[in-house]
Structure formats: C-alpha cells, structure tokens
Amino acid sequence: MTFFLQLVVTGLVVGAVYAMVALGFVLIYKSSDVINFAQGELLLVGAYTCWTLVAVYHVPFLLAMAVSICVSLFLGIAIERMVLRSFINEPVISVIMATLGLSSAMRGILQVIWSTDTKTFPEIFPSAPVIIGPIAVSRVYLYSLFISLAMLVIFSLFFKYSNMGIAMRATADDQQAALSMGISVKVIFAATWAIAAVVAGIGGILLGNINGVNPSLSHIGLTVLPVAILGGLDSIPGAILGGLFIGVLESLSGGYLDPLLGGGVKEVAPFVVLVLILMIRPYGLFGQEIIERV
Amino acid sequence: MQLDLDRVSLHFGGVTALSEVSIQVKKGEIFAIIGPNGAGKTSLLNCISGLYRPSSGRIVFEGKDITHMSTHQRPLLGIARSFQNIELFSHMTVLENLMLGRHIKMKSGIVSGGLYWGKAQREEVMHREVVEDIIDFLEIENIRRKKVGTLAYGLQKRVELGRALALEPSLLLLDEPMAGMNSEEKEDMARFILDIAEEKGTTIILIEHDMGVVMDISDRVAVLDFGRKIAEGSPEEIQCNPKVIEAYLGEQVS
C-alpha cells in the first residue's frame, strides 16, 4: 500500500508539470488550430538557461528562474514574430510542419551549446524528505507540485477574468469577429506563444531539478501530446486533469508493470490509453464537439 | 460628410472586385447598398471595416484618413459591423458576447481586473449597464445567459447586432441583417435599425437584398453592379432608374 501511495504521489507531481506544459499546447491550439511540436524544445531552453545561471554563474535559484522565464517569454514572442507570422493565411498543416522544423533546429542548436551530457542542478531544495503519513516525499517534488498548481490556478483565472484572457478566448472562437471588436489578433498570437514558452520553461526547470537536464527532456513534448488530446485539445480543465491522469498512469505502470515486463511500459502506457479513450470519445474527455449545422 | 469613399478600387489578382467606387455618407442617415450577387457589396463593406485594404483610392472617416489603418483600431474610432454569415463567439453566452463589445473600452489592468477590486468593479458595473440597456432594447432578456451556439438563427442575428451596438459606434455596418429571416423577424429587425438611427443618431450602412425593406427604411441607396457604382439616390429615384432595372432584370429586348 505504501508503495502504491508513493507511486501515486510521484505521479501527481509529474502530472502537474505535464498539465502545465500541456496548457501551452492547448493555448496555441485553441487560438490558432496549430499543434506545436516544438513545445518539448521550449522546455529545454528554460531548463538549460536556468541550469547555466545556477551552476555556472552561481546566481540564486529564484533569480535564475525569473531570468529564465523572461528568456522563454521573449523566445516565444520571437518565434511567433519570425517564424509563424510569415505563415498567416497559409494552411494549418504548413504551420504544423514549420513547428516540426523549428523543433529539429532548436534541438540542434541546444546540443551545440550544451552538448548532450546530463547536467544536474546543484542541490537547491533541502534533501531531507517530508514524511506524510506512511510515505516520504522529497522536497523538490513538493515544491514542483506547489509551483505547477499555482501556475495552473493563475492561468485559469487569467483566462476567465482578465481582459487579455477574454480576448484570447474570443480570438480562439472567431478571429474575424475578434478583429471587428477591436482585438489585435497579432498581439493575441504573440501573447499565446509567450505564455506557451513560459509554462514550458517552468516545466523544464522543475523536471530538470528532479531528473537532470539532457536533450531527452524534450520528449516530454511528445508525452504532453496525449495529455492534451486526452483532455480534449481545446479544453484547459481537460489539460489539467489529463496531465494528472497521465502522470499517475505513467508512475503506476512504471512501478508495477515495468519489473514484470522488463521495462518500457511506462513510456507506452499513455499512448495505449489515449487510443482507447479516443475510440470512445473522439473529441477527448472535455473537448468541444464541433457540430456543423447545414 | 461622416464617411467619404474616394474612388476606391479593389483587385484580387486579375479580378476586379471594386472599381473607382465613390460614396459619401452623411451623419445619422441610413444608407443602403444594393446590387446583384457578386457586385462587390461585401467587399466595399470590408474595405470600410478594414478586413480588406483598397488597391487604390481613399477612405476618410470623420475627417481622418483610415485607408491604411489596421482593422482592430477602427472599432475605437466608432466603426462597428455585423457579418453576412454570423460571426459570433459561439462558445460564450449572449452576455459575454456583448461584454466583448466593451472590451476595448475597459481600462483596468490584469491585476485589479483579476481581483475585481475598486475601480475595476465600478468599471465593470458601468459596462454592464450599457450592455443591459442594449439587451433591453433588442428584447433578448430571456436568452442572455444562453450559449450563443444553441440559439435560433434569427436570434443569433439579433445578438450580433447587439454586440456591434455594445461598441457604441457612430457608424454601423450591417451586412445583410435580414438574410434568411421570416417576415416577422424582418419587421423586428427593420424596427431596430430605424430606432438605432433615430434614438442614438448612429449612421447605418446596410447591404440588403429585400427590396421592400430597403425602400422602406433607407434615406439613400447606392447600386453596385460588377464592382461599379451605377446609381445613387433616394429610394424613389432608384426604383425608376433604367440602369438599375437593367442590372436587375437584364436589357430590354427591342
């Protein structure tokens, strides 16, 4: 039982980070119908920037995190400006291919700068675990859970109540109408990419603290795809629940099935469940069904 | 003149959608644009609202040249529009759609807006009052909490008009506000349009195919055919203009 609980807690922590990264994914999809395959590389940029500042330049962690968030923010805006804006009025599939190319290019550049070795963060959080009932949870997990949940709450409120958030929802719904209401769609797109890059950057920093940073961290971008699809690509609550669900699923299948089958189940399990759920609910668990009235 | 279009032309590649169209619209009048399908009526409206940029010519609104002004800045000047095929935020409620019309007029920032404090709250209340007045005016009180996507077509048209009104425009562009409506709904819509012009003094440019309605409510009418303005005048003058009759019914066989 302790083992089970331990796995569930680990799963929830990783799941919360997934949910946060998936938020960026969902945002971009909602506002422009584009699936961003470079989301994983955005994770890496945040993680590497923060690692360099902390480990090489000995900047305090919180400051390093703030700087990394700013770097991610501007990177997001730059990507939108330089790569995606030239694809306005092009078919969505072209834009998706562009993000795929962006992903390869960014991974190449990142490897040139930081090589492929795993970089470990110096110990930032105290290593003594916190004991909750029968289970021990290391502090880095707790802090990660706390930060991710806080970000999720902040962004949910942002979308629901802030002017910019409402403008984003309006743009996602109907771009022409948004323009006619005085909303600058270009600004909205830039903001969307900025937020997507920031949440990915924070996710990268948190996961980097847990597992170290190396290029395979960008595979999270691929794991987040089932998270987003599972919840329904256009649903923010869906992304949050999908994230937690996939996190726990990974953790449990890794703990119980990997030893029996010789490993690898953890990586496959989310996709198997994804296929099963999509067979029953093609729009995902919370996605909006699009009904065309003829 | 509130709106002055000076020899506006619009080309898409080799296709000419508009050629040297000039119209002047006075403040407070109801100005109808009519013409056969494909005559360029919607293109003309899109040039005014900014979705299209004219290839040549000038558009002056209240003394300001807006020919190259970006689309999202025009509502701030007081230009609002509705669309031929309804373009509403269909996943939001009627109230939320109308509140979006107030969006650009909201000043409070993310923090106070998010916390719903002091100034932000007063501002919200003030905007809600404007929106509730419009809801009253358009007689849609009973549906204000409904998601727009679930509403009947005629009502959606009305909500779209409401959203444009929420901008408190001085110039309202209506692209076929009565298309697909039954005669009762058309009468309601005609009444609303007349009331808007009369009570609020809003200038209205509308495109409409129902000639009965056009002749009843407009002060002046312009006729487009193949991207060219072929006539302009009062409804009575338009009705007996031989060029207009020719465009609609074809040439007389002699």
Coordinates of C-alpha atoms in Angstrom, one line a residue:
Chain A
M1 CA 0.0 0.0 0.0
T2 CA 2.8 2.4 0.9
F3 CA 4.4 1.6 -2.5
F4 CA 1.2 2.3 -4.2
L5 CA 0.7 5.7 -2.5
Q6 CA 4.3 6.6 -3.1
L7 CA 3.8 5.9 -6.8
V8 CA 0.5 8.0 -6.9
V9 CA 2.2 11.0 -5.2
T10 CA 5.2 10.8 -7.7
G11 CA 2.6 10.5 -10.5
L12 CA 0.7 13.5 -9.3
V13 CA 3.8 15.7 -9.1
V14 CA 5.0 14.8 -12.6
G15 CA 1.4 15.0 -13.8
A16 CA 1.0 18.6 -12.5
V17 CA 4.1 19.6 -14.5
Y18 CA 2.7 17.8 -17.6
A19 CA -0.6 19.7 -17.1
M20 CA 1.3 23.0 -17.0
V21 CA 3.2 22.2 -20.2
A22 CA 0.0 20.9 -21.8
L23 CA -1.5 24.3 -21.0
G24 CA 0.9 25.9 -23.5
F25 CA 0.0 23.3 -26.0
V26 CA -3.8 23.8 -25.6
L27 CA -3.4 27.6 -25.8
I28 CA -1.7 27.5 -29.1
Y29 CA -4.1 25.0 -30.5
K30 CA -7.1 27.0 -29.2
S31 CA -6.1 30.3 -30.6
S32 CA -4.7 29.1 -34.0
D33 CA -5.6 25.4 -34.6
V34 CA -1.8 24.7 -34.6
I35 CA -0.2 21.7 -32.9
N36 CA 3.1 23.0 -31.6
F37 CA 5.7 20.2 -32.0
A38 CA 8.4 22.4 -30.6
Q39 CA 6.9 22.5 -27.1
G40 CA 9.5 20.0 -25.8
E41 CA 12.4 22.2 -27.0
L42 CA 10.9 25.2 -25.2
L43 CA 11.2 23.0 -22.1
L44 CA 14.8 22.5 -22.8
V45 CA 15.5 26.2 -23.3
G46 CA 14.1 27.1 -19.9
A47 CA 15.9 24.2 -18.2
Y48 CA 19.3 24.9 -19.8
T49 CA 19.1 28.7 -19.2
C50 CA 18.3 28.2 -15.5
W51 CA 21.0 25.5 -15.1
T52 CA 23.7 27.7 -16.7
L53 CA 22.8 30.6 -14.4
V54 CA 22.7 28.5 -11.3
A55 CA 25.5 26.1 -11.9
V56 CA 28.0 28.1 -13.9
Y57 CA 27.3 31.7 -12.7
H58 CA 26.1 30.9 -9.2
V59 CA 23.0 33.1 -9.5
P60 CA 20.5 32.5 -6.7
F61 CA 17.9 30.0 -7.8
L62 CA 14.8 32.2 -7.7
L63 CA 16.5 35.0 -9.6
A64 CA 17.8 32.4 -12.2
M65 CA 14.3 31.2 -12.5
A66 CA 12.9 34.7 -13.1
V67 CA 15.6 35.4 -15.7
S68 CA 14.8 32.0 -17.5
I69 CA 11.1 32.9 -17.5
C70 CA 12.0 36.2 -19.2
V71 CA 14.2 34.4 -21.8
S72 CA 11.3 32.0 -22.5
L73 CA 8.9 34.8 -22.8
F74 CA 11.0 36.7 -25.4
L75 CA 11.8 33.5 -27.2
G76 CA 8.1 32.7 -27.5
I77 CA 7.4 36.2 -28.9
A78 CA 10.4 35.9 -31.3
I79 CA 9.2 32.5 -32.6
E80 CA 5.8 33.9 -33.3
R81 CA 7.2 37.0 -34.9
M82 CA 9.9 35.5 -37.1
V83 CA 8.6 32.0 -37.9
L84 CA 4.8 31.9 -37.5
R85 CA 3.8 35.3 -38.7
S86 CA 5.0 34.5 -42.2
F87 CA 2.6 31.6 -42.2
I88 CA -0.6 33.7 -41.7
N89 CA -3.2 32.7 -44.3
E90 CA -1.3 29.5 -45.1
P91 CA -2.9 26.1 -44.5
V92 CA -2.6 24.9 -40.9
I93 CA -0.7 21.8 -41.9
S94 CA 2.1 24.1 -43.2
V95 CA 2.3 25.8 -39.8
I96 CA 2.5 22.4 -38.1
M97 CA 5.3 21.3 -40.4
A98 CA 7.1 24.6 -39.5
T99 CA 6.9 23.8 -35.8
L100 CA 8.3 20.4 -36.5
G101 CA 11.2 22.0 -38.4
L102 CA 11.6 24.5 -35.5
S103 CA 11.8 21.6 -33.1
S104 CA 14.7 20.0 -35.0
A105 CA 16.6 23.2 -35.5
M106 CA 16.2 24.2 -31.9
R107 CA 17.4 20.8 -30.6
G108 CA 20.4 21.0 -32.9
I109 CA 21.4 24.5 -31.6
L110 CA 20.8 23.5 -28.0
Q111 CA 23.1 20.4 -28.4
V112 CA 25.8 22.6 -29.9
I113 CA 25.7 24.9 -26.9
W114 CA 25.1 22.5 -24.1
S115 CA 26.2 19.1 -25.6
T116 CA 24.2 16.0 -24.9
D117 CA 25.6 15.2 -21.4
T118 CA 23.1 15.3 -18.5
K119 CA 23.5 18.5 -16.4
T120 CA 22.4 18.1 -12.8
F121 CA 21.3 21.1 -10.8
P122 CA 23.2 21.8 -7.6
E123 CA 21.1 20.9 -4.7
I124 CA 18.6 23.7 -4.3
F125 CA 15.9 22.2 -2.2
P126 CA 16.9 20.5 1.1
S127 CA 17.3 16.8 0.5
A128 CA 15.6 15.6 3.7
P129 CA 12.2 14.3 2.6
V130 CA 9.0 15.3 4.1
I131 CA 7.1 12.5 5.8
I132 CA 3.4 12.5 5.2
G133 CA 1.8 9.6 7.0
P134 CA 3.3 6.4 5.6
I135 CA 5.1 8.0 2.6
A136 CA 8.2 10.1 2.2
V137 CA 8.2 12.8 -0.4
S138 CA 11.3 14.7 -1.3
R139 CA 11.0 18.4 -1.1
V140 CA 11.8 19.1 -4.7
Y141 CA 8.6 17.1 -5.6
L142 CA 6.5 19.1 -3.2
Y143 CA 7.8 22.4 -4.4
S144 CA 7.3 21.3 -8.0
L145 CA 3.7 20.3 -7.2
F146 CA 3.1 23.6 -5.5
I147 CA 4.5 25.7 -8.3
S148 CA 2.7 23.9 -11.0
L149 CA -0.6 24.0 -9.2
A150 CA -0.1 27.7 -8.5
M151 CA 0.6 28.4 -12.2
L152 CA -2.5 26.4 -13.3
V153 CA -4.7 28.4 -10.9
I154 CA -3.2 31.7 -12.0
F155 CA -3.7 30.9 -15.7
S156 CA -7.2 29.6 -15.2
L157 CA -8.1 32.9 -13.5
F158 CA -6.3 34.8 -16.2
F159 CA -8.4 33.2 -19.0
K160 CA -11.6 33.6 -17.1
Y161 CA -11.4 37.1 -15.9
S162 CA -8.6 39.2 -17.3
N163 CA -9.1 41.3 -20.4
M164 CA -6.3 39.6 -22.3
G165 CA -7.6 36.2 -21.3
I166 CA -11.1 37.0 -22.5
A167 CA -9.6 38.5 -25.7
M168 CA -7.7 35.2 -26.2
R169 CA -10.8 33.1 -25.8
A170 CA -12.7 35.4 -28.3
T171 CA -9.8 35.1 -30.8
A172 CA -9.9 31.3 -30.4
D173 CA -13.6 31.3 -31.2
D174 CA -13.7 33.7 -34.2
Q175 CA -10.8 35.7 -35.5
Q176 CA -12.8 38.0 -37.8
A177 CA -15.2 38.8 -35.1
A178 CA -12.4 39.5 -32.7
L179 CA -10.9 42.0 -35.1
S180 CA -14.2 43.7 -35.5
M181 CA -14.4 44.1 -31.7
G182 CA -11.1 45.9 -31.7
I183 CA -8.9 43.0 -30.6
S184 CA -5.5 42.9 -32.2
V185 CA -5.1 39.2 -33.3
K186 CA -1.4 39.7 -33.8
V187 CA -0.9 40.7 -30.2
I188 CA -3.0 37.8 -29.0
F189 CA -0.9 35.3 -31.0
A190 CA 2.3 36.7 -29.7
A191 CA 0.9 36.5 -26.1
T192 CA -0.2 33.0 -26.7
W193 CA 3.3 31.9 -27.8
A194 CA 4.9 33.8 -24.9
I195 CA 2.7 32.0 -22.4
A196 CA 3.3 28.6 -24.0
A197 CA 7.1 29.2 -23.9
V198 CA 6.9 30.4 -20.2
V199 CA 4.9 27.4 -18.9
A200 CA 7.2 25.0 -20.9
G201 CA 10.2 26.8 -19.5
I202 CA 9.0 26.5 -15.9
G203 CA 8.1 22.8 -16.5
G204 CA 11.6 22.3 -17.8
I205 CA 13.2 23.9 -14.8
L206 CA 11.1 21.8 -12.4
L207 CA 11.7 18.5 -14.2
G208 CA 15.4 19.4 -14.6
N209 CA 15.6 19.7 -10.8
I210 CA 14.1 16.3 -10.4
N211 CA 15.9 14.3 -13.2
G212 CA 18.7 16.5 -14.5
V213 CA 18.7 18.2 -17.9
N214 CA 19.6 16.5 -21.1
P215 CA 18.1 16.5 -24.6
S216 CA 15.7 13.7 -23.8
L217 CA 13.8 16.1 -21.6
S218 CA 12.3 17.4 -24.8
H219 CA 10.4 14.0 -25.1
I220 CA 8.1 15.5 -22.6
G221 CA 6.8 17.5 -25.5
L222 CA 5.7 14.2 -27.0
T223 CA 4.2 12.9 -23.7
V224 CA 2.2 16.1 -23.4
L225 CA 0.5 15.5 -26.7
P226 CA -1.6 12.6 -25.2
V227 CA -2.2 14.7 -22.2
A228 CA -3.7 17.5 -24.3
I229 CA -5.6 15.2 -26.7
L230 CA -6.9 13.1 -23.8
G231 CA -8.4 16.2 -22.2
G232 CA -9.7 17.5 -25.5
L233 CA -7.2 19.7 -27.3
D234 CA -9.2 22.9 -26.7
S235 CA -10.0 22.4 -23.0
I236 CA -7.9 23.9 -20.2
P237 CA -9.6 21.9 -17.4
G238 CA -9.1 18.9 -19.6
A239 CA -5.4 19.5 -19.9
I240 CA -5.1 19.8 -16.1
L241 CA -7.0 16.5 -15.4
G242 CA -5.3 14.8 -18.4
G243 CA -1.9 15.8 -17.0
L244 CA -2.6 14.4 -13.6
F245 CA -4.1 11.3 -15.1
I246 CA -1.2 10.6 -17.4
G247 CA 1.3 11.3 -14.6
V248 CA -0.2 8.8 -12.3
L249 CA -0.7 6.3 -15.1
E250 CA 3.0 6.5 -16.0
S251 CA 4.1 6.2 -12.4
L252 CA 1.9 3.2 -11.7
S253 CA 2.7 1.3 -14.8
G254 CA 6.4 2.1 -14.3
G255 CA 6.2 0.8 -10.7
Y256 CA 4.1 -2.4 -11.2
L257 CA 4.4 -3.4 -14.9
D258 CA 8.0 -2.5 -15.8
P259 CA 9.6 -5.0 -13.4
L260 CA 7.3 -7.7 -14.8
L261 CA 7.8 -7.0 -18.5
G262 CA 11.4 -5.8 -18.4
G263 CA 10.8 -2.1 -18.7
G264 CA 9.4 0.3 -21.3
V265 CA 5.7 0.1 -20.3
K266 CA 5.9 3.5 -18.7
E267 CA 6.6 5.2 -22.0
V268 CA 3.9 3.3 -23.9
A269 CA 1.1 3.3 -21.4
P270 CA -0.1 6.9 -22.0
F271 CA -0.4 6.3 -25.7
V272 CA -2.3 3.0 -25.3
V273 CA -4.8 4.7 -23.0
L274 CA -5.0 7.6 -25.4
V275 CA -6.1 5.3 -28.3
L276 CA -8.7 3.6 -26.1
I277 CA -10.2 6.8 -24.9
L278 CA -10.3 8.4 -28.4
M279 CA -12.1 5.3 -29.6
I280 CA -14.9 6.1 -27.2
R281 CA -14.7 9.9 -27.1
P282 CA -13.2 11.2 -30.3
Y283 CA -13.1 14.8 -29.0
G284 CA -11.3 13.8 -25.9
L285 CA -12.7 13.8 -22.4
F286 CA -13.6 17.5 -22.3
G287 CA -13.2 18.7 -25.8
Q288 CA -15.9 20.7 -27.5
E289 CA -17.8 18.7 -30.0
I290 CA -18.0 20.6 -33.3
I291 CA -21.4 20.3 -34.7
E292 CA -21.8 21.7 -38.2
R293 CA -25.3 22.8 -39.0
V294 CA -26.1 22.5 -42.6
Chain B
M1 CA -19.7 64.1 -44.5
Q2 CA -19.0 61.4 -41.9
L3 CA -17.7 58.9 -44.3
D4 CA -16.1 59.7 -47.7
L5 CA -15.0 57.0 -50.1
D6 CA -13.0 58.5 -52.9
R7 CA -12.5 56.3 -56.0
V8 CA -11.9 53.1 -54.1
S9 CA -10.7 50.2 -56.2
L10 CA -10.0 46.6 -55.0
H11 CA -8.3 43.9 -57.1
F12 CA -7.7 40.3 -56.2
G13 CA -5.0 39.3 -58.7
G14 CA -6.6 39.9 -62.1
V15 CA -10.2 40.1 -60.7
T16 CA -11.6 43.5 -60.1
A17 CA -13.9 43.5 -57.1
L18 CA -14.4 47.2 -57.0
S19 CA -13.5 49.9 -59.5
E20 CA -13.5 53.5 -58.6
V21 CA -16.4 53.5 -56.2
S22 CA -17.1 56.8 -54.6
I23 CA -19.8 57.3 -52.0
Q24 CA -20.5 59.9 -49.3
V25 CA -22.5 59.1 -46.2
K26 CA -23.9 61.8 -44.0
K27 CA -24.1 61.6 -40.3
G28 CA -27.2 59.9 -39.0
E29 CA -28.6 58.6 -42.3
I30 CA -29.5 55.1 -43.3
F31 CA -27.6 54.3 -46.4
A32 CA -28.3 51.1 -48.3
I33 CA -26.0 49.4 -50.8
I34 CA -27.8 47.1 -53.2
G35 CA -26.8 45.1 -56.3
P36 CA -26.9 41.7 -57.8
N37 CA -24.9 38.9 -56.3
G38 CA -21.1 39.3 -56.7
A39 CA -21.5 43.1 -57.3
G40 CA -18.9 43.9 -54.7
K41 CA -21.2 45.0 -51.8
T42 CA -19.5 43.0 -49.1
S43 CA -16.1 43.9 -50.5
L44 CA -16.9 47.5 -50.1
L45 CA -18.0 47.0 -46.5
N46 CA -14.9 45.0 -45.8
C47 CA -12.8 48.0 -47.1
I48 CA -14.6 50.3 -44.7
S49 CA -14.2 47.9 -41.7
G50 CA -10.6 47.1 -42.6
L51 CA -10.7 43.4 -43.5
Y52 CA -9.6 44.4 -47.0
R53 CA -7.2 47.2 -48.0
P54 CA -8.3 49.0 -51.1
S55 CA -5.8 48.7 -54.0
S56 CA -6.3 52.4 -54.7
G57 CA -8.5 55.2 -53.5
R58 CA -9.1 56.9 -50.2
I59 CA -11.4 56.3 -47.3
V60 CA -11.9 59.2 -44.9
F61 CA -13.9 58.8 -41.7
E62 CA -14.8 61.8 -39.6
G63 CA -12.0 63.8 -41.3
K64 CA -9.4 61.1 -40.7
D65 CA -7.8 59.0 -43.5
I66 CA -8.4 55.4 -42.5
T67 CA -7.4 53.8 -45.8
H68 CA -4.4 52.0 -44.2
M69 CA -5.4 51.9 -40.6
S70 CA -5.3 48.4 -39.2
T71 CA -8.6 46.5 -38.7
H72 CA -8.6 46.3 -34.9
Q73 CA -8.1 50.0 -34.5
R74 CA -11.2 51.0 -36.4
P75 CA -13.7 50.0 -33.7
L76 CA -12.0 52.5 -31.4
L77 CA -12.9 55.3 -33.9
G78 CA -16.5 54.1 -33.7
I79 CA -16.9 51.8 -36.6
A80 CA -18.7 48.5 -35.8
R81 CA -20.1 45.9 -38.1
S82 CA -22.1 42.7 -38.4
F83 CA -21.3 39.9 -40.8
Q84 CA -23.2 38.2 -43.6
N85 CA -22.6 34.8 -42.2
I86 CA -22.9 35.1 -38.5
E87 CA -19.6 35.5 -36.7
L88 CA -20.3 35.2 -33.0
F89 CA -18.2 33.8 -30.2
S90 CA -20.4 30.7 -30.2
H91 CA -18.9 29.1 -27.1
M92 CA -19.8 32.1 -25.0
T93 CA -23.1 33.4 -23.6
V94 CA -25.1 36.2 -25.1
L95 CA -24.0 38.4 -22.2
E96 CA -20.3 37.6 -22.7
N97 CA -20.5 38.3 -26.4
L98 CA -22.0 41.7 -25.7
M99 CA -19.4 42.4 -23.0
L100 CA -16.7 41.7 -25.5
G101 CA -18.0 44.7 -27.4
R102 CA -17.0 46.7 -24.3
H103 CA -13.6 45.1 -24.3
I104 CA -11.6 47.9 -25.9
K105 CA -13.2 50.4 -23.6
M106 CA -12.0 48.6 -20.4
K107 CA -9.0 50.2 -18.8
S108 CA -8.3 48.3 -15.6
G109 CA -5.2 46.1 -15.8
I110 CA -4.9 42.4 -15.3
V111 CA -4.2 42.5 -11.6
S112 CA -7.1 44.7 -10.4
G113 CA -9.3 43.2 -13.1
G114 CA -8.5 39.8 -11.9
L115 CA -9.1 40.6 -8.3
Y116 CA -12.2 42.5 -9.2
W117 CA -11.5 45.4 -6.9
G118 CA -12.4 49.1 -6.6
K119 CA -12.1 50.8 -10.0
A120 CA -12.3 47.5 -11.9
Q121 CA -15.6 46.7 -10.2
R122 CA -17.0 50.1 -10.9
E123 CA -15.9 49.9 -14.5
E124 CA -17.5 46.5 -14.9
V125 CA -20.8 47.7 -13.4
M126 CA -20.8 50.7 -15.8
H127 CA -20.2 48.5 -18.8
R128 CA -22.8 46.0 -17.7
E129 CA -25.3 48.9 -17.6
V130 CA -24.6 49.8 -21.2
V131 CA -24.9 46.1 -22.2
E132 CA -28.1 45.6 -20.2
D133 CA -29.6 48.6 -22.0
I134 CA -28.8 47.0 -25.3
I135 CA -30.3 43.7 -24.2
D136 CA -33.4 45.6 -23.2
F137 CA -33.6 47.4 -26.5
L138 CA -33.2 44.3 -28.6
E139 CA -35.7 42.3 -26.4
I140 CA -33.4 39.5 -25.7
E141 CA -33.6 39.5 -21.8
N142 CA -34.7 35.9 -21.7
I143 CA -31.7 34.4 -23.5
R144 CA -28.9 36.5 -22.1
R145 CA -27.3 33.6 -20.1
K146 CA -27.6 31.1 -23.1
K147 CA -24.6 29.9 -25.1
V148 CA -24.9 31.7 -28.5
G149 CA -24.3 28.5 -30.5
T150 CA -27.5 27.0 -29.2
L151 CA -29.7 29.9 -30.3
A152 CA -32.0 30.0 -33.4
Y153 CA -30.7 31.8 -36.4
G154 CA -32.9 34.8 -36.2
L155 CA -31.8 35.4 -32.6
Q156 CA -28.2 35.0 -33.4
K157 CA -28.5 37.8 -36.0
R158 CA -30.0 39.9 -33.3
V159 CA -27.2 39.1 -30.8
E160 CA -24.7 40.0 -33.4
L161 CA -26.4 43.4 -33.9
G162 CA -26.3 43.8 -30.1
R163 CA -22.6 43.0 -30.0
A164 CA -21.9 45.7 -32.6
L165 CA -24.0 48.2 -30.6
A166 CA -22.0 47.4 -27.5
L167 CA -19.2 49.3 -29.1
E168 CA -21.4 52.4 -29.1
P169 CA -20.5 53.0 -32.7
S170 CA -21.1 56.2 -34.6
L171 CA -21.1 54.2 -37.9
L172 CA -22.7 50.8 -38.0
L173 CA -22.1 48.5 -41.0
L174 CA -24.7 45.8 -41.4
D175 CA -24.1 43.0 -44.0
E176 CA -27.5 41.5 -44.9
P177 CA -29.0 41.8 -41.4
M178 CA -32.2 40.2 -42.6
A179 CA -31.0 37.4 -44.7
G180 CA -32.8 34.1 -44.1
M181 CA -35.4 35.7 -41.8
N182 CA -39.1 35.3 -41.9
S183 CA -41.3 38.3 -42.4
E184 CA -42.0 38.8 -38.7
E185 CA -38.3 38.7 -37.8
K186 CA -37.6 41.1 -40.7
E187 CA -40.1 43.6 -39.3
D188 CA -38.5 43.4 -35.9
M189 CA -35.0 44.0 -37.4
A190 CA -36.2 46.9 -39.5
R191 CA -37.8 48.5 -36.4
F192 CA -34.5 48.1 -34.5
I193 CA -32.5 49.6 -37.4
L194 CA -34.8 52.6 -37.6
D195 CA -34.7 53.0 -33.8
I196 CA -30.9 52.9 -33.7
A197 CA -30.6 55.6 -36.3
E198 CA -33.3 57.7 -34.6
E199 CA -32.6 57.3 -30.9
K200 CA -28.8 57.1 -31.0
G201 CA -28.1 59.1 -34.1
T202 CA -26.0 56.3 -35.4
T203 CA -25.1 56.3 -39.1
I204 CA -26.0 53.0 -40.7
I205 CA -24.8 51.5 -43.9
L206 CA -26.6 48.3 -44.8
I207 CA -26.5 45.7 -47.5
E208 CA -29.8 44.1 -48.1
H209 CA -31.5 42.0 -50.8
D210 CA -35.1 42.5 -49.6
M211 CA -36.1 45.5 -51.8
G212 CA -39.3 46.1 -49.8
V213 CA -37.3 46.7 -46.7
V214 CA -34.6 48.7 -48.4
M215 CA -37.1 51.1 -50.0
D216 CA -39.0 51.4 -46.7
I217 CA -36.2 52.3 -44.3
S218 CA -33.3 53.8 -46.2
D219 CA -32.7 57.5 -46.7
R220 CA -30.4 56.9 -49.7
V221 CA -29.5 54.0 -51.8
A222 CA -26.4 53.2 -53.9
V223 CA -26.4 50.5 -56.5
L224 CA -23.4 48.4 -57.4
D225 CA -23.0 46.2 -60.5
F226 CA -19.8 44.3 -61.4
G227 CA -17.8 46.4 -58.9
R228 CA -19.0 49.8 -60.3
K229 CA -21.5 52.2 -58.8
I230 CA -24.2 52.6 -61.4
A231 CA -26.7 54.7 -59.4
E232 CA -27.2 56.6 -56.2
G233 CA -30.2 58.5 -54.8
S234 CA -33.4 58.3 -52.8
P235 CA -35.3 55.1 -52.9
E236 CA -37.9 56.6 -55.3
E237 CA -35.2 57.7 -57.7
I238 CA -33.5 54.3 -57.6
Q239 CA -36.8 52.5 -58.3
C240 CA -37.3 54.1 -61.6
N241 CA -33.7 54.4 -62.7
P242 CA -33.4 52.5 -66.1
K243 CA -29.8 51.4 -65.4
V244 CA -30.9 49.8 -62.1
I245 CA -33.7 48.0 -63.8
E246 CA -31.4 46.8 -66.4
A247 CA -28.9 45.4 -63.9
Y248 CA -31.5 43.6 -62.1
L249 CA -33.8 42.4 -64.9
G250 CA -31.5 42.4 -67.9
E251 CA -31.6 44.6 -71.0
Q252 CA -34.9 45.3 -72.8
V253 CA -35.3 43.4 -76.0
S254 CA -36.2 46.0 -78.6

